[in-house]
Tab-separated table of C-alpha atoms and ligand atoms in Angstrom:
chain	number	residue	atom	x	y	z
A	1	UNK	CA	116.397	119.322	102.817
A	2	UNK	CA	119.609	121.059	103.589
A	3	UNK	CA	122.994	119.128	103.811
A	4	UNK	CA	126.300	120.680	105.617
A	5	UNK	CA	129.167	118.485	104.995
A	6	UNK	CA	131.286	118.418	108.390
A	7	UNK	CA	134.014	117.040	107.174
A	8	UNK	CA	135.550	115.852	104.052
A	9	UNK	CA	135.393	118.381	101.673
A	10	UNK	CA	139.172	118.194	100.747
A	11	UNK	CA	140.268	115.986	102.781
A	12	UNK	CA	140.185	111.945	102.454
A	13	UNK	CA	139.016	110.251	105.960
A	14	UNK	CA	136.602	111.763	109.467
A	15	UNK	CA	133.854	112.373	106.543
A	16	UNK	CA	130.559	113.778	108.671
A	17	UNK	CA	128.177	115.095	106.876
A	18	UNK	CA	124.496	115.953	107.664
A	19	UNK	CA	121.134	116.317	105.988
A	20	UNK	CA	117.967	117.831	107.382
A	21	UNK	CA	114.178	118.098	106.434
A	22	UNK	CA	110.759	118.150	108.190
A	23	UNK	CA	112.603	118.253	111.798
A	24	UNK	CA	114.598	115.205	110.588
A	25	UNK	CA	119.101	114.919	111.564
A	26	UNK	CA	120.148	112.983	109.849
A	27	UNK	CA	123.641	111.640	110.084
A	28	UNK	CA	126.177	110.013	106.958
A	29	UNK	CA	128.697	109.123	108.182
A	30	UNK	CA	130.762	109.313	111.102
A	31	UNK	CA	134.437	109.110	111.262
A	32	UNK	CA	137.438	109.858	112.465
A	33	UNK	CA	140.155	111.810	110.680
A	34	UNK	CA	143.487	110.917	109.224
A	35	UNK	CA	144.679	113.936	109.738
A	36	UNK	CA	145.644	116.992	111.282
A	37	UNK	CA	146.606	119.687	110.037
A	38	UNK	CA	148.194	118.282	106.841
A	39	UNK	CA	149.370	115.249	109.069
A	40	UNK	CA	148.753	111.857	109.571
A	41	UNK	CA	147.160	111.670	113.031
A	42	UNK	CA	148.974	110.103	115.511
A	43	UNK	CA	147.962	108.354	118.855
A	44	UNK	CA	148.922	110.705	121.155
A	45	UNK	CA	146.673	113.194	119.410
A	46	UNK	CA	143.951	110.622	119.838
A	47	UNK	CA	144.558	110.429	123.412
A	48	UNK	CA	142.935	113.430	124.205
A	49	UNK	CA	140.457	114.009	126.272
A	50	UNK	CA	136.580	115.304	123.635
A	51	UNK	CA	137.436	118.694	125.095
A	52	UNK	CA	140.635	119.301	123.576
A	53	UNK	CA	139.548	116.541	120.959
A	54	UNK	CA	136.816	119.619	120.075
A	55	UNK	CA	139.341	122.677	120.138
A	56	UNK	CA	142.089	121.521	118.533
A	57	UNK	CA	138.921	120.197	115.320
A	58	UNK	CA	139.168	116.892	115.604
A	59	UNK	CA	135.595	116.339	116.335
A	60	UNK	CA	133.805	118.869	114.640
A	61	UNK	CA	131.112	120.623	116.046
A	62	UNK	CA	127.193	119.387	115.537
A	63	UNK	CA	125.018	120.293	117.739
A	64	UNK	CA	122.737	117.797	120.152
A	65	UNK	CA	125.378	114.378	118.444
A	66	UNK	CA	127.550	114.374	121.185
A	67	UNK	CA	127.623	111.836	125.557
A	68	UNK	CA	127.896	115.387	126.418
A	69	UNK	CA	125.212	117.214	124.465
A	70	UNK	CA	120.973	116.830	124.761
A	71	UNK	CA	121.062	114.493	121.771
A	72	UNK	CA	119.284	115.622	118.529
A	73	UNK	CA	120.532	114.063	116.284
A	74	UNK	CA	117.571	110.983	114.424
A	75	UNK	CA	120.091	108.542	113.089
A	76	UNK	CA	123.716	108.526	111.666
A	77	UNK	CA	124.263	105.588	109.279
A	78	UNK	CA	126.989	104.208	108.987
A	79	UNK	CA	128.897	102.690	104.966
A	80	UNK	CA	131.538	100.617	106.450
A	81	UNK	CA	134.428	99.628	108.893
A	82	UNK	CA	137.011	101.670	108.323
A	83	UNK	CA	137.332	103.936	111.396
A	84	UNK	CA	137.832	107.252	108.829
A	85	UNK	CA	134.540	106.961	108.577
A	86	UNK	CA	132.955	105.212	111.648
A	87	UNK	CA	135.276	106.175	114.493
A	88	UNK	CA	133.664	109.355	116.087
A	89	UNK	CA	129.904	106.381	117.382
A	90	UNK	CA	133.356	106.599	120.902
A	91	UNK	CA	131.709	109.748	121.557
A	92	UNK	CA	127.974	109.891	120.121
A	93	UNK	CA	125.474	110.419	122.333
A	94	UNK	CA	123.626	106.082	123.279
A	95	UNK	CA	120.739	106.934	122.599
A	96	UNK	CA	121.558	108.088	118.564
A	97	UNK	CA	120.631	105.100	116.746
A	98	UNK	CA	123.595	104.097	114.404
A	99	UNK	CA	122.077	101.792	111.506
A	100	UNK	CA	125.147	99.770	110.026
A	101	UNK	CA	124.911	96.117	107.693
A	102	UNK	CA	125.423	92.788	109.522
A	103	UNK	CA	130.044	93.113	107.796
A	104	UNK	CA	129.838	96.369	109.569
A	105	UNK	CA	128.681	95.363	113.205
A	106	UNK	CA	130.782	92.487	112.598
A	107	UNK	CA	133.680	93.973	111.273
A	108	UNK	CA	133.502	97.020	114.507
A	109	UNK	CA	132.996	94.024	116.815
A	110	UNK	CA	136.025	92.201	116.259
A	111	UNK	CA	138.226	95.245	116.295
A	112	UNK	CA	136.374	96.252	120.089
A	113	UNK	CA	137.489	92.177	120.757
A	114	UNK	CA	140.649	92.178	119.653
A	115	UNK	CA	141.469	95.416	121.364
A	116	UNK	CA	142.326	97.209	117.719
A	117	UNK	CA	139.973	100.024	117.891
A	118	UNK	CA	138.678	101.142	121.748
A	119	UNK	CA	136.198	99.557	122.951
A	120	UNK	CA	131.890	101.615	123.629
A	121	UNK	CA	129.168	100.774	123.489
A	122	UNK	CA	126.669	101.300	120.169
A	123	UNK	CA	123.382	102.526	119.310
A	124	UNK	CA	123.146	99.222	116.177
A	125	UNK	CA	120.559	98.578	113.935
A	126	UNK	CA	121.187	96.823	111.280
A	127	UNK	CA	119.568	97.223	107.263
A	128	UNK	CA	119.009	94.384	104.398
A	129	UNK	CA	121.331	96.304	101.362
A	130	UNK	CA	118.386	96.958	99.110
A	131	UNK	CA	116.377	96.931	101.298
A	132	UNK	CA	114.857	100.442	101.758
A	133	UNK	CA	113.988	101.503	106.341
A	134	UNK	CA	112.740	105.036	107.718
A	135	UNK	CA	114.658	107.707	109.850
A	136	UNK	CA	111.731	110.741	110.364
A	137	UNK	CA	111.301	112.501	107.406
A	138	UNK	CA	113.978	109.629	105.266
A	139	UNK	CA	113.644	107.000	103.237
A	140	UNK	CA	116.990	105.709	102.630
A	141	UNK	CA	118.468	102.129	100.111
A	142	UNK	CA	121.628	100.750	100.815
A	143	UNK	CA	123.484	99.044	97.985
A	144	UNK	CA	125.950	97.027	97.914
A	145	UNK	CA	128.801	98.505	96.638
A	146	UNK	CA	132.414	97.617	95.887
A	147	UNK	CA	135.354	98.269	98.645
A	148	UNK	CA	138.084	97.117	100.570
A	149	UNK	CA	135.448	97.367	103.596
A	150	UNK	CA	133.630	94.219	103.412
A	151	UNK	CA	130.049	94.921	103.182
A	152	UNK	CA	130.571	98.529	102.638
A	153	UNK	CA	127.186	100.658	100.778
A	154	UNK	CA	126.062	103.333	99.418
A	155	UNK	CA	122.958	104.994	100.194
A	156	UNK	CA	120.252	107.006	97.990
A	157	UNK	CA	118.195	109.059	100.552
A	158	UNK	CA	115.148	110.971	100.075
A	159	UNK	CA	112.370	113.166	101.463
A	160	UNK	CA	109.340	115.105	99.566
A	161	UNK	CA	111.034	114.912	96.697
A	162	UNK	CA	114.178	115.413	97.194
A	163	UNK	CA	116.720	112.731	96.192
A	164	UNK	CA	120.246	112.640	97.815
A	165	UNK	CA	122.688	110.016	95.926
A	166	UNK	CA	125.890	108.992	98.316
A	167	UNK	CA	127.994	106.434	97.240
A	168	UNK	CA	130.427	106.140	100.036
A	169	UNK	CA	133.892	104.951	99.536
A	170	UNK	CA	133.645	102.225	96.523
A	171	UNK	CA	135.896	100.608	93.856
A	172	UNK	CA	135.138	99.087	91.260
A	173	UNK	CA	137.709	96.490	89.902
A	174	UNK	CA	137.390	94.752	93.354
A	175	UNK	CA	135.637	90.192	93.857
A	176	UNK	CA	132.486	92.334	94.239
A	177	UNK	CA	132.859	95.165	90.989
A	178	UNK	CA	129.164	94.024	89.635
A	179	UNK	CA	127.808	95.602	92.810
A	180	UNK	CA	129.005	99.443	91.263
A	181	UNK	CA	127.482	97.704	88.192
A	182	UNK	CA	124.392	97.105	90.070
A	183	UNK	CA	123.899	100.602	91.754
A	184	UNK	CA	124.538	102.040	88.529
A	185	UNK	CA	122.036	100.207	86.957
A	186	UNK	CA	119.170	100.698	89.618
A	187	UNK	CA	120.157	103.722	91.569
A	188	UNK	CA	117.667	107.396	90.737
A	189	UNK	CA	118.425	108.465	87.417
A	190	UNK	CA	118.661	112.030	87.378
A	191	UNK	CA	119.372	112.530	91.698
A	192	UNK	CA	119.334	117.001	93.538
A	193	UNK	CA	123.117	115.525	94.559
A	194	UNK	CA	125.815	112.793	93.854
A	195	UNK	CA	127.521	112.786	97.025
A	196	UNK	CA	131.058	111.063	94.857
A	197	UNK	CA	134.186	109.891	96.795
A	198	UNK	CA	137.158	111.100	95.138
A	199	UNK	CA	140.075	109.391	97.049
A	200	UNK	CA	142.523	108.549	93.556
A	201	UNK	CA	141.626	111.553	92.293
A	202	UNK	CA	145.062	112.182	93.667
A	203	UNK	CA	146.962	109.573	94.044
A	204	UNK	CA	146.516	109.009	90.710
A	205	UNK	CA	150.275	107.155	90.507
A	206	UNK	CA	148.300	104.277	92.242
A	207	UNK	CA	147.978	101.301	89.954
A	208	UNK	CA	143.946	100.362	90.183
A	209	UNK	CA	144.234	96.763	88.395
A	210	UNK	CA	142.016	94.012	89.136
A	211	UNK	CA	142.300	91.644	92.334
A	212	UNK	CA	141.792	89.355	89.761
A	213	UNK	CA	144.490	90.329	88.026
A	214	UNK	CA	147.187	91.234	90.618
A	215	UNK	CA	145.712	87.337	92.333
A	216	UNK	CA	147.317	85.944	88.658
A	217	UNK	CA	150.785	88.324	89.236
A	218	UNK	CA	151.040	86.813	92.412
A	219	UNK	CA	150.137	83.564	91.669
A	220	UNK	CA	153.305	84.426	88.954
A	221	UNK	CA	155.832	85.801	91.712
A	222	UNK	CA	154.857	83.403	93.948
A	223	UNK	CA	155.301	79.904	91.758
A	224	UNK	CA	158.452	82.313	90.695
A	225	UNK	CA	160.888	80.868	93.830
A	226	UNK	CA	160.555	77.807	95.885
A	227	UNK	CA	160.587	79.768	99.769
A	228	UNK	CA	157.967	80.256	102.243
A	229	UNK	CA	155.882	83.671	101.040
A	230	UNK	CA	155.162	86.518	104.044
A	231	UNK	CA	152.406	88.415	102.844
A	232	UNK	CA	151.652	91.506	104.606
A	233	UNK	CA	148.159	93.158	104.465
A	234	UNK	CA	144.283	94.591	106.673
A	235	UNK	CA	143.296	90.944	108.388
A	236	UNK	CA	139.883	93.050	107.364
A	237	UNK	CA	140.523	93.861	103.814
A	238	UNK	CA	138.624	90.053	102.248
A	239	UNK	CA	139.293	91.350	99.425
A	240	UNK	CA	142.738	90.986	99.358
A	241	UNK	CA	142.597	88.140	101.835
A	242	UNK	CA	140.290	86.073	99.533
A	243	UNK	CA	143.267	86.981	96.947
A	244	UNK	CA	146.522	84.773	98.539
A	245	UNK	CA	144.075	82.672	100.079
A	246	UNK	CA	143.010	81.700	96.076
A	247	UNK	CA	146.553	81.929	94.688
A	248	UNK	CA	147.620	79.278	97.136
A	249	UNK	CA	145.067	77.212	96.213
A	250	UNK	CA	145.785	77.986	92.363
A	251	UNK	CA	149.928	76.590	93.662
A	252	UNK	CA	149.196	73.815	95.885
A	253	UNK	CA	150.170	76.039	98.701
A	254	UNK	CA	149.142	76.192	101.512
A	255	UNK	CA	147.835	79.197	103.546
A	256	UNK	CA	148.890	80.519	106.818
A	257	UNK	CA	146.247	82.844	109.080
A	258	UNK	CA	146.849	84.376	111.667
A	259	UNK	CA	144.530	83.411	114.895
A	260	UNK	CA	142.492	87.279	114.961
A	261	UNK	CA	142.607	86.927	110.828
A	262	UNK	CA	140.953	83.153	111.715
A	263	UNK	CA	138.092	84.622	114.345
A	264	UNK	CA	137.767	87.601	111.519
A	265	UNK	CA	137.284	85.643	108.870
A	266	UNK	CA	135.074	83.380	110.678
A	267	UNK	CA	132.577	85.553	112.321
A	268	UNK	CA	131.601	87.008	108.976
A	269	UNK	CA	132.051	84.184	107.715
A	270	UNK	CA	128.961	83.234	110.473
A	271	UNK	CA	126.398	85.939	108.236
A	272	UNK	CA	125.878	83.601	105.634
A	273	UNK	CA	128.988	84.644	104.159
A	274	UNK	CA	131.029	82.481	101.227
A	275	UNK	CA	134.295	83.744	102.534
A	276	UNK	CA	137.396	81.196	103.578
A	277	UNK	CA	137.739	80.335	107.388
A	278	UNK	CA	139.958	77.696	108.826
A	279	UNK	CA	138.003	74.972	108.357
A	280	UNK	CA	138.208	75.278	104.450
A	281	UNK	CA	140.979	73.613	101.541
A	282	UNK	CA	144.846	74.726	103.266
A	283	UNK	CA	143.509	76.671	105.582
A	284	UNK	CA	146.347	77.011	108.739
A	285	UNK	CA	145.473	79.324	111.613
A	286	UNK	CA	148.878	80.312	113.135
A	287	UNK	CA	148.990	81.370	117.118
A	288	UNK	CA	152.034	84.746	117.073
A	289	UNK	CA	153.274	84.348	120.338
A	290	UNK	CA	152.341	87.588	121.748
A	291	UNK	CA	148.778	88.254	119.906
A	292	UNK	CA	147.806	84.913	121.285
A	293	UNK	CA	149.007	85.494	125.235
A	294	UNK	CA	147.143	88.913	124.770
A	295	UNK	CA	144.605	86.523	123.300
A	296	UNK	CA	144.402	85.530	126.918
A	297	UNK	CA	145.545	87.696	128.623
A	298	UNK	CA	143.526	91.237	127.947
A	299	UNK	CA	139.813	90.056	124.959
A	300	UNK	CA	138.874	85.997	126.515
A	301	UNK	CA	140.974	82.383	125.881
A	302	UNK	CA	138.290	80.612	123.478
A	303	UNK	CA	138.873	83.281	120.185
A	304	UNK	CA	141.330	81.258	120.880
A	305	UNK	CA	140.340	77.835	121.850
A	306	UNK	CA	137.996	77.294	118.883
A	307	UNK	CA	141.130	76.955	116.774
A	308	UNK	CA	143.314	74.650	118.342
A	309	UNK	CA	142.122	71.877	116.033
A	310	UNK	CA	143.766	73.495	112.057
A	311	UNK	CA	146.476	74.834	114.879
A	312	UNK	CA	150.879	74.768	112.649
A	313	UNK	CA	153.429	75.000	115.173
A	314	UNK	CA	156.574	77.070	114.351
A	315	UNK	CA	157.867	73.778	114.183
A	316	UNK	CA	155.602	73.156	111.134
A	317	UNK	CA	155.938	76.635	109.606
A	318	UNK	CA	159.499	75.973	109.057
A	319	UNK	CA	159.000	72.365	108.220
A	320	UNK	CA	156.327	73.064	104.959
A	321	UNK	CA	157.406	76.327	104.863
A	322	UNK	CA	157.991	75.683	100.777
A	323	UNK	CA	154.930	75.199	100.317
A	324	UNK	CA	153.103	77.789	103.141
A	325	UNK	CA	152.128	81.401	101.929
A	326	UNK	CA	151.842	82.938	105.171
A	327	UNK	CA	150.057	86.299	106.487
A	328	UNK	CA	152.506	88.310	108.679
A	329	UNK	CA	153.155	91.361	109.715
A	330	UNK	CA	155.863	92.818	112.373
A	331	UNK	CA	155.034	92.019	115.710
A	332	UNK	CA	155.903	88.574	114.546
A	333	UNK	CA	159.093	88.905	113.969
A	334	UNK	CA	160.465	86.410	116.567
A	335	UNK	CA	157.893	84.575	115.259
A	336	UNK	CA	159.548	84.195	112.255
A	337	UNK	CA	162.471	83.725	113.193
A	338	UNK	CA	162.169	80.441	115.138
A	339	UNK	CA	160.733	79.345	111.592
A	340	UNK	CA	163.617	79.275	110.907
A	341	UNK	CA	163.552	80.688	107.636
A	342	UNK	CA	165.524	80.241	103.899
A	343	UNK	CA	164.840	82.391	101.225
A	344	UNK	CA	161.614	82.998	99.415
A	345	UNK	CA	159.876	86.717	98.961
A	346	UNK	CA	157.204	88.822	101.200
A	347	UNK	CA	155.067	90.409	99.776
A	348	UNK	CA	153.765	93.705	100.692
A	349	UNK	CA	149.610	94.498	99.909
A	350	UNK	CA	148.557	97.852	101.513
A	351	UNK	CA	149.115	101.235	101.284
A	352	UNK	CA	152.750	102.548	100.704
A	353	UNK	CA	151.688	105.110	102.779
A	354	UNK	CA	151.190	102.897	105.588
A	355	UNK	CA	155.485	101.572	104.889
A	356	UNK	CA	157.536	104.097	106.250
A	357	UNK	CA	156.902	103.728	109.801
A	358	UNK	CA	160.527	103.163	111.776
A	359	UNK	CA	158.723	99.445	113.189
A	360	UNK	CA	157.456	98.835	109.984
A	361	UNK	CA	160.891	99.630	107.984
A	362	UNK	CA	162.984	97.546	110.633
A	363	UNK	CA	160.259	94.212	110.431
A	364	UNK	CA	161.026	95.048	106.391
A	365	UNK	CA	165.309	95.058	106.868
A	366	UNK	CA	165.190	91.699	108.693
A	367	UNK	CA	163.452	90.262	106.541
A	368	UNK	CA	165.890	90.932	104.063
A	369	UNK	CA	169.042	90.075	106.406
A	370	UNK	CA	167.049	86.443	105.701
A	371	UNK	CA	167.343	86.959	102.020
A	372	UNK	CA	163.992	87.470	101.860
A	373	UNK	CA	162.591	89.428	98.575
A	374	UNK	CA	160.307	92.476	99.255
A	375	UNK	CA	158.303	92.673	97.249
A	376	UNK	CA	155.011	94.928	96.553
A	377	UNK	CA	151.796	94.158	95.408
A	378	UNK	CA	148.364	95.883	95.645
A	379	UNK	CA	145.807	97.569	94.240
A	380	UNK	CA	143.574	100.474	95.784
A	381	UNK	CA	140.230	100.602	97.313
A	382	UNK	CA	139.336	103.583	96.046
A	383	UNK	CA	136.978	104.186	92.650
A	384	UNK	CA	139.663	105.344	90.404
A	385	UNK	CA	138.448	108.323	87.180
A	386	UNK	CA	137.591	106.857	84.992
A	387	UNK	CA	134.740	104.797	87.625
A	388	UNK	CA	133.943	108.367	89.500
A	389	UNK	CA	133.301	109.663	85.509
A	390	UNK	CA	131.037	106.327	84.416
A	391	UNK	CA	129.056	107.676	87.600
A	392	UNK	CA	128.080	110.780	86.808
A	393	UNK	CA	127.639	110.627	83.237
A	394	UNK	CA	125.354	107.359	84.050
A	395	UNK	CA	123.876	108.329	86.989
A	396	UNK	CA	123.360	112.091	85.760
A	397	UNK	CA	122.750	113.891	89.015
A	398	UNK	CA	121.756	117.910	88.877
A	399	UNK	CA	124.826	118.576	90.920
A	400	UNK	CA	127.638	116.789	91.516
A	401	UNK	CA	129.493	116.990	95.125
A	402	UNK	CA	132.752	115.834	95.770
A	403	UNK	CA	132.615	114.442	98.959
A	404	UNK	CA	136.397	112.364	100.513
A	405	UNK	CA	138.995	114.139	97.490
A	406	UNK	CA	142.164	115.930	98.544
A	407	UNK	CA	141.696	117.089	95.818
A	408	UNK	CA	137.431	118.250	94.893
A	409	UNK	CA	138.966	121.156	91.578
A	410	UNK	CA	140.134	118.435	89.677
A	411	UNK	CA	136.123	117.138	89.215
A	412	UNK	CA	135.695	120.649	87.595
A	413	UNK	CA	136.888	118.667	84.445
A	414	UNK	CA	134.211	116.124	85.081
A	415	UNK	CA	131.486	117.352	85.249
A	416	UNK	CA	129.929	120.907	84.324
A	417	UNK	CA	127.297	119.739	87.388
A	418	UNK	CA	130.874	120.337	90.601
A	419	UNK	CA	130.065	122.227	92.961
A	420	UNK	CA	132.010	122.780	95.584
A	421	UNK	CA	131.161	123.475	99.299
A	422	UNK	CA	133.039	124.119	102.135
A	423	UNK	CA	132.944	122.309	105.175
A	424	UNK	CA	130.503	123.030	108.030
A	425	UNK	CA	128.885	125.107	105.894
A	426	UNK	CA	125.120	124.404	105.083
A	427	UNK	CA	123.359	124.704	101.299
A	428	UNK	CA	120.464	123.793	99.746
A	429	UNK	CA	119.812	120.081	98.276
B	501	LIG	ZN1	137.451	106.838	104.043
B	502	LIG	ZN1	137.180	102.446	103.533
């Protein structure tokens, strides 16, 4: 078996790995990069025509992958619904099957329906966690894993007597921490290669408390003050939404979500997951003007109407503000203006790296001007070093290849079985 990491040996994001054996070519993830020449990629670059993107290397050169090629890849397995793992699907040939979990597929579809990412067809095949499936010469077993993306998977891939384990993005301190334990317990020991993510190796200053600890801290913070609690986090970070919903419940407050978040939660709940959605106790749906107009003009009014009976108006938010925990984002500034807020706190609960934009900064300055206290409370979606070490120690792979990391060299301290690879260079498994 041969492996090629097209991108990810020295960067976070844009993961794209090929395994090939016995005439089968399998890709693990098809991610869009987060960085270009060391800087975050801006939207102008993303809008360039595909031949430009290929020339710049934003689309890696992979024979038989793209729409404009003769297809020659047998399958792509997607670990989870973060763009740095699926964003290249936009350019992939439609004849190539894409294997993903139901939760991942739903999250991608909701992003497409709401035009948060580009809309394009995917030749989707669903896999079930823990149920092995076949792609050509490969047998692939997906494991549910703890990560900030819902229904994320790690994989064990076998062919011709060789085994590769791919961690995907993972952690051991979220609401599905037991999934990491189960993965470590069940996955094949002494695999030929472990591809392990290492995002946090270079972000050691980022706090890695558990979601449960975060919930307790947030309950304390909210309980200390009387006004409204505003929260900014990703609508698709379900663990975090649950953290704030639980915190609101513990304090007897109403949790107010916007209509987009309501759709995300409802679609995931419909898959049979016990995820809070608008019919749950103490949950209300807010209709921000700009978002609601977008739904009626560009999406479909049914995605707004379905929540009318759970609606909370600006006036009701104004009246009940001391008893509310509310999800917000910068585009809701005008709506919040009408809610006549008098004091309270704003909790920023995402990676700080997203916080520097002028748009975000002007939102936070505006909040500050309304007497709202700005607070940062977050925990990473990625494994802390002790969990990476645990994965290595307990799986005892014959070889470890770091991926999705800015500092692969740091892995050399974790085991003498670590070998560093280079982007685009094929190696034997
Ligand atoms: Zn990632
Ligand atoms: Zn991720």
